GROMACS .gro file of C-alpha atoms in nm:
model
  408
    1UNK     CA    1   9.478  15.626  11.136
    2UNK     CA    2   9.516  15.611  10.714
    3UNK     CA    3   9.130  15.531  10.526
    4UNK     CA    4   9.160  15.187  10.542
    5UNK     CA    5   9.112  15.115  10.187
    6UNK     CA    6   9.424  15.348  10.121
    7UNK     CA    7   9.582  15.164  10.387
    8UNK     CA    8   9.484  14.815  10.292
    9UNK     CA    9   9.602  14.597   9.960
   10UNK     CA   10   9.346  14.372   9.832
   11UNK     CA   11   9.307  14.097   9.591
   12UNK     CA   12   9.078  13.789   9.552
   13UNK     CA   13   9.019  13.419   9.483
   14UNK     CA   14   8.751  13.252   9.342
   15UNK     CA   15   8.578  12.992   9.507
   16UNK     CA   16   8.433  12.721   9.285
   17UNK     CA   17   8.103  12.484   9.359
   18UNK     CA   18   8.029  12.165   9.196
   19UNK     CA   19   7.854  12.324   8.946
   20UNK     CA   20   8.157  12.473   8.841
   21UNK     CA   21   7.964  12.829   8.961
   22UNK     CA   22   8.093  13.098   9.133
   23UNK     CA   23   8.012  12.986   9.536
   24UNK     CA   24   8.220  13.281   9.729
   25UNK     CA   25   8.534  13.490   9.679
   26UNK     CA   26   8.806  13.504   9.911
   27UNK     CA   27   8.925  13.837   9.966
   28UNK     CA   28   9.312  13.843  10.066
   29UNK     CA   29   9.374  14.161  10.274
   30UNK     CA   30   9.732  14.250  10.365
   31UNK     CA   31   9.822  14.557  10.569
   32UNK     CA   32  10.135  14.705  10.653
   33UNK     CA   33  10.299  14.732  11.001
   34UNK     CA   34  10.334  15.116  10.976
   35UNK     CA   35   9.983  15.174  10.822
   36UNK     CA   36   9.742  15.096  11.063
   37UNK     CA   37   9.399  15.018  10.907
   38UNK     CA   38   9.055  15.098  11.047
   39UNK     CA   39   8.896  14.725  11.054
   40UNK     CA   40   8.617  14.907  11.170
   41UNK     CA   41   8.536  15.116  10.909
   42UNK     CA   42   8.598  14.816  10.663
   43UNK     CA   43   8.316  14.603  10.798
   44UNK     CA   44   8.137  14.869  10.804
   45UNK     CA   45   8.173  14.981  10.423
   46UNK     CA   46   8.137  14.594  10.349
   47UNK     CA   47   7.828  14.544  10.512
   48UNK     CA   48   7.689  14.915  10.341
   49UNK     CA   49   7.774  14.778   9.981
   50UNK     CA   50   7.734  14.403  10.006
   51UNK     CA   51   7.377  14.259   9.899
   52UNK     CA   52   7.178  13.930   9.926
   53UNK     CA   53   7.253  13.822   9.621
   54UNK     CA   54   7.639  13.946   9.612
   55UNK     CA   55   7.891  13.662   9.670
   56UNK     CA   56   7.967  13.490  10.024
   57UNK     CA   57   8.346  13.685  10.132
   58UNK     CA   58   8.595  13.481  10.300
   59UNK     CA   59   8.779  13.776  10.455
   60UNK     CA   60   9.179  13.623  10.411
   61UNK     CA   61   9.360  13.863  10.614
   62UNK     CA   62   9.738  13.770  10.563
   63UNK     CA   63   9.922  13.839  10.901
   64UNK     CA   64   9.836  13.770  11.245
   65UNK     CA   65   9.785  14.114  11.329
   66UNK     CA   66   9.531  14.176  11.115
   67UNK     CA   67   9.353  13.894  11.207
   68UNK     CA   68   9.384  13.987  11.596
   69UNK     CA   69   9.212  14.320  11.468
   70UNK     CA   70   8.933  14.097  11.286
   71UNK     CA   71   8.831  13.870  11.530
   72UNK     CA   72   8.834  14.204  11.800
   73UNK     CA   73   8.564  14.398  11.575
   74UNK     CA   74   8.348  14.140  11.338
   75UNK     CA   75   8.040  14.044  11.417
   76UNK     CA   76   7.773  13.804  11.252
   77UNK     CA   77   7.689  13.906  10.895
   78UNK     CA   78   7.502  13.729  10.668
   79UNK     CA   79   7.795  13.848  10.367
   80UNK     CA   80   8.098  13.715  10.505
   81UNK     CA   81   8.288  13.461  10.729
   82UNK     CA   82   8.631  13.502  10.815
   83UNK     CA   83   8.947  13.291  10.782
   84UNK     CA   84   9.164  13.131  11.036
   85UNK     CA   85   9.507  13.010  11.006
   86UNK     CA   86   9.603  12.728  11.195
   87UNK     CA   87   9.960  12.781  11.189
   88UNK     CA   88   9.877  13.084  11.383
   89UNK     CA   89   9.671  12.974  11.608
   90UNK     CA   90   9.995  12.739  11.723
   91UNK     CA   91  10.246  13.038  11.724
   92UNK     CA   92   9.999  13.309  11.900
   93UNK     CA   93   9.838  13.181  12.186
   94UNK     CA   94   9.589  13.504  12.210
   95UNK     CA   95   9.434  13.469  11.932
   96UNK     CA   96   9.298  13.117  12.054
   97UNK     CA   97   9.065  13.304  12.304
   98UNK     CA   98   8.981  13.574  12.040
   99UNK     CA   99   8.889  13.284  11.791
  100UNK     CA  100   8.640  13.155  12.121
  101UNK     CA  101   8.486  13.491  12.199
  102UNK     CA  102   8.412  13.565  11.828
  103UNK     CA  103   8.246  13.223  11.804
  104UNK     CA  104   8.020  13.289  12.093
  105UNK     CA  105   7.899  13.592  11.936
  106UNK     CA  106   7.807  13.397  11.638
  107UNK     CA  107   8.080  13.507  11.335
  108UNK     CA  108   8.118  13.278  11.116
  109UNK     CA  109   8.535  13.163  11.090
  110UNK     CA  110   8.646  12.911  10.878
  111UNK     CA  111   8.980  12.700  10.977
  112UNK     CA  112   9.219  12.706  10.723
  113UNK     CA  113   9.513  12.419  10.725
  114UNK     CA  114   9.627  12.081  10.626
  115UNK     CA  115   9.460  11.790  10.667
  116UNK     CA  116   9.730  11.646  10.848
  117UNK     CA  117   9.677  11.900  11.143
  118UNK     CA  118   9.316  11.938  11.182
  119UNK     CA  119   9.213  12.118  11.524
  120UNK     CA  120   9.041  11.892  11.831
  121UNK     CA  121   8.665  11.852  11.889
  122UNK     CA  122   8.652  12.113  12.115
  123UNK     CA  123   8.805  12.409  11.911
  124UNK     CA  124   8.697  12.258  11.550
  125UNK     CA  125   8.312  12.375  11.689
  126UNK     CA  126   8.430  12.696  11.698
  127UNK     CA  127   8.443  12.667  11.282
  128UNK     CA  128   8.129  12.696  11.032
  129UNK     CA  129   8.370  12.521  10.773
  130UNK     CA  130   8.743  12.451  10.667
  131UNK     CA  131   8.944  12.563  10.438
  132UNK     CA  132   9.169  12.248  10.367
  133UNK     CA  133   9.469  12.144  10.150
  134UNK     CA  134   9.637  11.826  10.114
  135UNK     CA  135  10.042  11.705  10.172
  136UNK     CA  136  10.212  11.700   9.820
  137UNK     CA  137  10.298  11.318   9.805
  138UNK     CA  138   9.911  11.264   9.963
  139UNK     CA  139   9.793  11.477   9.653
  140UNK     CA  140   9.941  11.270   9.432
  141UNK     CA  141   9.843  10.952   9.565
  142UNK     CA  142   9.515  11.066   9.538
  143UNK     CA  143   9.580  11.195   9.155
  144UNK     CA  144   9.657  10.837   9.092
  145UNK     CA  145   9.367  10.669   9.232
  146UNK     CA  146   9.072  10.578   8.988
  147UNK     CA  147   8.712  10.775   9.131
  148UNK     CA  148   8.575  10.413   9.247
  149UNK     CA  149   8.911  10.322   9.420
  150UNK     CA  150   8.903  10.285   9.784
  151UNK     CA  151   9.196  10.535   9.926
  152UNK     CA  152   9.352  10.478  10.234
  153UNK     CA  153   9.180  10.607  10.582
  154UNK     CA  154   9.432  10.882  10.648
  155UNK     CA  155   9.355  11.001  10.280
  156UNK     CA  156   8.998  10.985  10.306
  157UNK     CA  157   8.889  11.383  10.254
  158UNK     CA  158   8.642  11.559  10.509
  159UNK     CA  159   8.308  11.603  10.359
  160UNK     CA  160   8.151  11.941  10.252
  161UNK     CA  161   8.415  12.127  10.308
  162UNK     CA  162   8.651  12.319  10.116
  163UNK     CA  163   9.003  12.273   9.929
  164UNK     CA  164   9.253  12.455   9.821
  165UNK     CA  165   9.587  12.339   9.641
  166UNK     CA  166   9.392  12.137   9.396
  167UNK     CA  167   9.645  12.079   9.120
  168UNK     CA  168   9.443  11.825   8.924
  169UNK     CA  169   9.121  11.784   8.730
  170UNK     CA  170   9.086  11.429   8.833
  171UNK     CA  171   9.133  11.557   9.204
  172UNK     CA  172   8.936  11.869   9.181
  173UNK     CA  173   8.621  11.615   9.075
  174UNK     CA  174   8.695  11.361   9.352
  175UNK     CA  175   8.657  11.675   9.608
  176UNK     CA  176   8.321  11.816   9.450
  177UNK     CA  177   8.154  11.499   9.359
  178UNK     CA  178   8.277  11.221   9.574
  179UNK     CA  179   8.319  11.384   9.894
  180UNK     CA  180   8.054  11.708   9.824
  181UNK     CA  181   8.296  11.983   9.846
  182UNK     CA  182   8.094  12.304   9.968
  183UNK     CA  183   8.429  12.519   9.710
  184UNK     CA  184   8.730  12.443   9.576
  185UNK     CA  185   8.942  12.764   9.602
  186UNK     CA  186   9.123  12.871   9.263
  187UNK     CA  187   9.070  12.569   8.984
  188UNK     CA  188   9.368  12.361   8.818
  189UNK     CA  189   9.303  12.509   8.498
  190UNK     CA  190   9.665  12.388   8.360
  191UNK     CA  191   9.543  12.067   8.386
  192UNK     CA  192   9.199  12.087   8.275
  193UNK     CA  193   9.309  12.263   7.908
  194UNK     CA  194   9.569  11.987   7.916
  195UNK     CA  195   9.326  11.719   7.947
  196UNK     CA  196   9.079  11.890   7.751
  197UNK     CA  197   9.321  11.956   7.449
  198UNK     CA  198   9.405  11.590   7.448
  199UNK     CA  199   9.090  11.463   7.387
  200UNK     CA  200   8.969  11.701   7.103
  201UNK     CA  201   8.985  12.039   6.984
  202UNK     CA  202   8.833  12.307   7.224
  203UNK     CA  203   8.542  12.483   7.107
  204UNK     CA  204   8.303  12.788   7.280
  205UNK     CA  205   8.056  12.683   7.548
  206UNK     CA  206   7.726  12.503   7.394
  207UNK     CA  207   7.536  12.737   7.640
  208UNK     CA  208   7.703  13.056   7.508
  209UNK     CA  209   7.609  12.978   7.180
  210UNK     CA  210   7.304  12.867   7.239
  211UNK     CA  211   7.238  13.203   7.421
  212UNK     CA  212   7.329  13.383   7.143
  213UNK     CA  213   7.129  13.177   6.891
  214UNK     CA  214   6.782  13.243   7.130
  215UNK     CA  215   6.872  13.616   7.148
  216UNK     CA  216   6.952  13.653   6.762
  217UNK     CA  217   6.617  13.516   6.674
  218UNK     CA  218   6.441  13.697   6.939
  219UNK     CA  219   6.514  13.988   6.761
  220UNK     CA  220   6.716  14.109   7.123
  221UNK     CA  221   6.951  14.421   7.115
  222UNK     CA  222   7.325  14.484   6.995
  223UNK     CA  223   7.422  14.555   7.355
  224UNK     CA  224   7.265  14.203   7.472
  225UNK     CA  225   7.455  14.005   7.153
  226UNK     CA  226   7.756  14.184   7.270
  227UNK     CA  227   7.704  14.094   7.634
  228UNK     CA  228   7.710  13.734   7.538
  229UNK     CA  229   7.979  13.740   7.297
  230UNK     CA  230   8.184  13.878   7.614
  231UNK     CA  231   8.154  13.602   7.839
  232UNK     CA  232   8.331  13.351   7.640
  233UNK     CA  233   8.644  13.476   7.518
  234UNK     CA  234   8.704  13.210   7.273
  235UNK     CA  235   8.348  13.266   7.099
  236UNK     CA  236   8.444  13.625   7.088
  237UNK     CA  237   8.812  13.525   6.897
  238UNK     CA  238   8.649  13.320   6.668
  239UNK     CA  239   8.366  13.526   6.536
  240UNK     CA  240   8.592  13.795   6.514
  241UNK     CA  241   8.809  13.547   6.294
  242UNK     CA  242   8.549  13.457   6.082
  243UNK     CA  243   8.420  13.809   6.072
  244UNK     CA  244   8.778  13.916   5.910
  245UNK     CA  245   8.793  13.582   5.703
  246UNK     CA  246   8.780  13.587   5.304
  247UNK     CA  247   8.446  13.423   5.348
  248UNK     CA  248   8.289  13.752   5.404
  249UNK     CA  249   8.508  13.966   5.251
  250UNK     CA  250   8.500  14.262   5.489
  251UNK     CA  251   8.646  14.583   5.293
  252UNK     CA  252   8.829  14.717   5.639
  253UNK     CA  253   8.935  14.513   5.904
  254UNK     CA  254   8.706  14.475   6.183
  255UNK     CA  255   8.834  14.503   6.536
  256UNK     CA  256   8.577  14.522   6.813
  257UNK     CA  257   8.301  14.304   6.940
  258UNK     CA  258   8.054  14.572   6.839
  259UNK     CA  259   8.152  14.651   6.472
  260UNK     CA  260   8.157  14.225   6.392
  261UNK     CA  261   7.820  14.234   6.500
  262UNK     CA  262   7.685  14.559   6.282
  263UNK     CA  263   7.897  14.449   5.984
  264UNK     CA  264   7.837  14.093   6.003
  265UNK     CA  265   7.427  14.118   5.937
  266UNK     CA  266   7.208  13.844   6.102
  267UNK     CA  267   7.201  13.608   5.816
  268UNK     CA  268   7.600  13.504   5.815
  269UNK     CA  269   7.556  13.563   6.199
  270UNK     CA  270   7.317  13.252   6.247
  271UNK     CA  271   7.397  13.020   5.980
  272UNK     CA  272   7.755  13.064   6.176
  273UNK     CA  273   7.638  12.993   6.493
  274UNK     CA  274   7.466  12.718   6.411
  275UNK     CA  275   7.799  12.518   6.259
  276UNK     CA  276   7.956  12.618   6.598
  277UNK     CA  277   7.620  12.444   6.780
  278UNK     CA  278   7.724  12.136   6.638
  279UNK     CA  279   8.078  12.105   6.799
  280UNK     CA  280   8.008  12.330   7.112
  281UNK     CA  281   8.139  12.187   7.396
  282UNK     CA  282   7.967  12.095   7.730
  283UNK     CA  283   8.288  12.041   7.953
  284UNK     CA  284   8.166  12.203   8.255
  285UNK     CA  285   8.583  12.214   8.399
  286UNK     CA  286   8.574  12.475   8.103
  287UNK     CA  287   8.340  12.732   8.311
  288UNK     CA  288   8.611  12.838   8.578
  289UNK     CA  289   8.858  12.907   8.315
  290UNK     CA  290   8.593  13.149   8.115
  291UNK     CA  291   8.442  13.328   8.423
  292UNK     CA  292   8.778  13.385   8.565
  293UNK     CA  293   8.845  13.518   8.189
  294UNK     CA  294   8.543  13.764   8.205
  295UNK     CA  295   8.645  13.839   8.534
  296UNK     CA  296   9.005  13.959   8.442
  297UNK     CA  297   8.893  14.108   8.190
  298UNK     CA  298   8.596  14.339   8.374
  299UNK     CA  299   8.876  14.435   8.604
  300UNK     CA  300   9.108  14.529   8.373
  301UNK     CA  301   8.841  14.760   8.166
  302UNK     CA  302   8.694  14.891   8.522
  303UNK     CA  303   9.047  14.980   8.661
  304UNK     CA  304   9.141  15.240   8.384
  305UNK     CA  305   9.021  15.569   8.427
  306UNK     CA  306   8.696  15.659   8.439
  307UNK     CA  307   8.664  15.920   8.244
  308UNK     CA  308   8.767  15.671   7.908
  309UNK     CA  309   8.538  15.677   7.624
  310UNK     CA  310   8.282  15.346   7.635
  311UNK     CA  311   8.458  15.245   7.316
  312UNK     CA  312   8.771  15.239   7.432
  313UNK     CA  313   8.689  15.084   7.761
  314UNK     CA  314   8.527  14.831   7.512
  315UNK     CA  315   8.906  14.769   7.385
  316UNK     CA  316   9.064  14.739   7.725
  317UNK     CA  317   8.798  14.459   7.817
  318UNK     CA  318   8.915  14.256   7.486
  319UNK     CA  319   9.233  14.316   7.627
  320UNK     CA  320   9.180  14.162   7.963
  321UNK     CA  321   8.925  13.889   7.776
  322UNK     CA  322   9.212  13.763   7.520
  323UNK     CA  323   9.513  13.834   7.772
  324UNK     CA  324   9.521  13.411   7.867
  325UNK     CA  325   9.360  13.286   7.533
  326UNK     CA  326   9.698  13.146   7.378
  327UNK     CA  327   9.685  12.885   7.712
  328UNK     CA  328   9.348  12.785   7.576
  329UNK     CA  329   9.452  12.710   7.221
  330UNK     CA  330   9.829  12.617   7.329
  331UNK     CA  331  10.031  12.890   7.124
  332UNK     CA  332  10.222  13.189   7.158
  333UNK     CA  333   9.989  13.498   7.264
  334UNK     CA  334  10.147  13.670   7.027
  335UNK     CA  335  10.074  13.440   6.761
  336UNK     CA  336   9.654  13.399   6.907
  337UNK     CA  337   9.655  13.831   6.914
  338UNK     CA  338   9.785  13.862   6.560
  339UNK     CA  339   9.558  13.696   6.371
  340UNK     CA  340   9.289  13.987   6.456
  341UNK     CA  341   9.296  14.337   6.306
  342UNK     CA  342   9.324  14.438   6.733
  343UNK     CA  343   9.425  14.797   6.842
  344UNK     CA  344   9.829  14.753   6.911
  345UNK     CA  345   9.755  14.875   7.191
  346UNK     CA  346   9.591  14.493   7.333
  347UNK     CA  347   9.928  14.319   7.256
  348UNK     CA  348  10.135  14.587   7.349
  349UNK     CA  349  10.000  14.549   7.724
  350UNK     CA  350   9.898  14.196   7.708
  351UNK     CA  351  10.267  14.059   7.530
  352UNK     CA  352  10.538  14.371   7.588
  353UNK     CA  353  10.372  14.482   7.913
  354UNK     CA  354  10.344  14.795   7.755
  355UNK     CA  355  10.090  15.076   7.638
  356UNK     CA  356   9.874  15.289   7.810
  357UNK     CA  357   9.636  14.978   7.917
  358UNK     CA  358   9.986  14.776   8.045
  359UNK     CA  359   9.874  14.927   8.439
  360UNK     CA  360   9.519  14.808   8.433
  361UNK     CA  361   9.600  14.466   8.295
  362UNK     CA  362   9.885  14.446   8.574
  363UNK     CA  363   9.719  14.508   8.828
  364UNK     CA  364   9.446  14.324   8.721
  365UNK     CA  365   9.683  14.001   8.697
  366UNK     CA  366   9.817  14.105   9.064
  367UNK     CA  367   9.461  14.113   9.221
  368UNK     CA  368   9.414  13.730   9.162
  369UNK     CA  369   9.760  13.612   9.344
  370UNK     CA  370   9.722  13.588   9.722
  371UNK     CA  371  10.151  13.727   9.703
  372UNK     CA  372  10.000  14.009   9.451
  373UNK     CA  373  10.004  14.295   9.744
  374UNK     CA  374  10.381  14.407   9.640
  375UNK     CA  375  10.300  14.412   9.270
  376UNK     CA  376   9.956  14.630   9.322
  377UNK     CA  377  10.160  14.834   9.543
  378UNK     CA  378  10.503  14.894   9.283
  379UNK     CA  379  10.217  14.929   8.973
  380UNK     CA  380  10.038  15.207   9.181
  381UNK     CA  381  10.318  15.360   9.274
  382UNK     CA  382  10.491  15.361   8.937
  383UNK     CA  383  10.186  15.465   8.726
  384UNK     CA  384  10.009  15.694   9.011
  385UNK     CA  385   9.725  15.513   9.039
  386UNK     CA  386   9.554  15.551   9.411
  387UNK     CA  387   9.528  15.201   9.617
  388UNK     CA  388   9.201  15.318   9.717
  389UNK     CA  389   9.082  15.297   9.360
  390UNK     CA  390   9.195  15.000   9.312
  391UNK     CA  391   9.032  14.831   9.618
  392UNK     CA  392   8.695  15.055   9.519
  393UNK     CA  393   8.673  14.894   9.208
  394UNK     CA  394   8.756  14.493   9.326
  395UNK     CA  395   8.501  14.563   9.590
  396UNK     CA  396   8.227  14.696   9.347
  397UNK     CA  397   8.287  14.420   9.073
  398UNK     CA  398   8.306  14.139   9.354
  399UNK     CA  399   7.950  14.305   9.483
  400UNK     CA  400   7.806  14.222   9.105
  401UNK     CA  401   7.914  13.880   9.006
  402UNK     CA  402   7.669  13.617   8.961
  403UNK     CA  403   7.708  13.327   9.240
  404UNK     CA  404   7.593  13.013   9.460
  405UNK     CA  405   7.651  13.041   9.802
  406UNK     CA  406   7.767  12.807   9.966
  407UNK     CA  407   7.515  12.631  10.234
  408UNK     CA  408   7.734  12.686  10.541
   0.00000   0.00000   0.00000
């Protein structure tokens, strides 16, 4: 039997709370047929690395098989809880009784289906949760309806659990706030930046700057400016704009989140912030979209080799950070990445698909699509990067990121 994490493919989905935090990731795990995995050894390396205060895993395993091989070897863990697809459970009568036994010995599974097939009393107590999505014409009617407008009784959602599917702003609120989602999984970010564009400009997150404004006049280190200035990519574009602009009249051009804050000095650096304080914004839809940035953009950085120079892995993060930016201000990414002094090597990989950081940012793209398991594999293959590295390093940033969990 292959090391499972050679013989798995892995990739992720955030899930969202109603604070718009980070309440659990889904982790998708597809094996193949002629590479039999040790689910054994995976729980176990899961339960070595995971932490209290690492993010709840829904374990998404994406055949049958693999969930047989689940629900035969999990037990109860505080980290994780693991999926169950209803369609399955209709088309493999075994795994009914395997669902049973692992609920009597206390794992936590969490049905995942449509709310127009929801399982009976008897086998929905087998569940800590669901994992729910709606029929397209239901999602729409729902779309339509105004937040105080009585819906009808077929189309009235289950209470704290959680959705997936959620194509709309408008809908993604009525499932955290009206009916106290416990996660939406993914976030309809098209539609947020839509909305969001339509009613003003957008502008960095009033907590970001904020953040920055407290740590500049606390006198606070390069590396913690820096930190900040990488969790919101659009505060990071458009200091490094005004860093470049005639206003300051910088003699070379200035391409790195370090070297804008060394050459900018802390004079220009707070009177700027504190024009951007006016105009922040407070749209908490926003967060997803910029922690789903920062998380791209860690991957892509983390995934290149590790023996890279820090500056240089500094580049690769921009990279990964700026990579969705042009859906944020509605333009051409070629057109957002060329109006910074950037390595060519950021739109070379981020435009052409090109460039010795083209792999990382690949893969890195492939990791957050539940169908990504062919493109990870071709990318690997083609660039001779080991699976096993890849899965290492999801695992590892997953283990780090800063989350709710959920209360189920």
């Amino acid at each position: 039997m292959e090391f499972v994490l050679n013989a798995l493919v892995m990739g992720y989905r955030p899930l969202w709370n109603a604070e718009r935090q980070l309440a659990g990731v889904q982790l998708f795990l597809h094996a193949e047929p002629e590479r039999p995995a040790d689910i054994a050894h995976l729980l176990r390396i899961l339960r070595e690395m995971w932490a209290p205060t690492s993010p709840l895993l829904l374990l998404s395993p994406q055949s049958p098989a693999l969930l047989r091989a689940l629900l035969s070897h999990i037990g109860p863990c505080a980290h994780w809880a693991l999926e169950v697809r209803a369609p399955w459970l209709h088309e493999q009568a075994d795994l009914q009784a395997a669902v049973a036994s692992a609920a009597q010995r206390g794992v936590r599974l969490v049905w995942r289906g449509g709310m127009d097939q929801l399982p009976r009393t008897n086998e929905a107590n087998h569940y800590a949760c669901s994992l729910l999505h709606l029929a397209p014409q239901d999602a729409l009617i729902l779309m339509q309806a105004a937040a105080d407008q009585p819906v009808p009784q077929r189309l009235a959602l289950l209470e704290g659990q959680m959705y997936e599917e959620i194509h709309s702003q408008s809908l993604a609120r009525r499932c955290l706030e009206h009916y106290h989602a416990s996660a939406i999984a993914g976030w309809p970010s098209e539609d947020v930046l839509h909305r969001v564009r339509g009613a003003r400009v957008l502008h960095p997150s009033h907590a970001h700057v904020l953040r920055l404004m407290k740590a500049v006049d606390a006198d606070q280190s390069l590396e913690t400016f820096e930190a900040i200035l990488s969790e919101d990519p659009l505060l990071a574009y458009r200091l490094m704009l005004y860093a470049n602009s005639a206003a300051l009249g910088a003699r070379h051009p200035i391409d790195s989140l370090r070297r804008v804050l060394v050459m900018i000095g802390y004079g220009p650096l707070k009177s700027w912030l504190a024009t951007q304080l006016v105009h922040a914004s407070h749209e908490k839809d926003l967060q997803p979209i910029r922690l789903s940035a920062v998380m791209r953009a860690q991957m892509t950085s983390h995934l290149l080799d590790a023996g890279v120079s820090q500056e240089l892995r500094s580049e690769v993060y921009l990279c990964g950070l700026f990579a969705r930016l042009h859906e944020v201000l509605d333009e051409d990414l070629e057109t957002t990445l060329t109006r910074l002094p950037l390595s060519e090597r950021i739109p070379d990989a981020a435009v052409r698909g090109e460039g010795p950081y083209a792999p990382s940012l690949q893969l890195a793209f492939a990791l957050e699509r539940e169908d990504g398991a062919d493109t990870i594999r071709s990318v690997c293959e083609e660039h001779d990067i080991d699976v096993e590295h890849v899965n290492r390093t999801l695992l590892r940033l997953i283990c780090d990121w800063p989350n709710q969990r959920p209360q189920w």
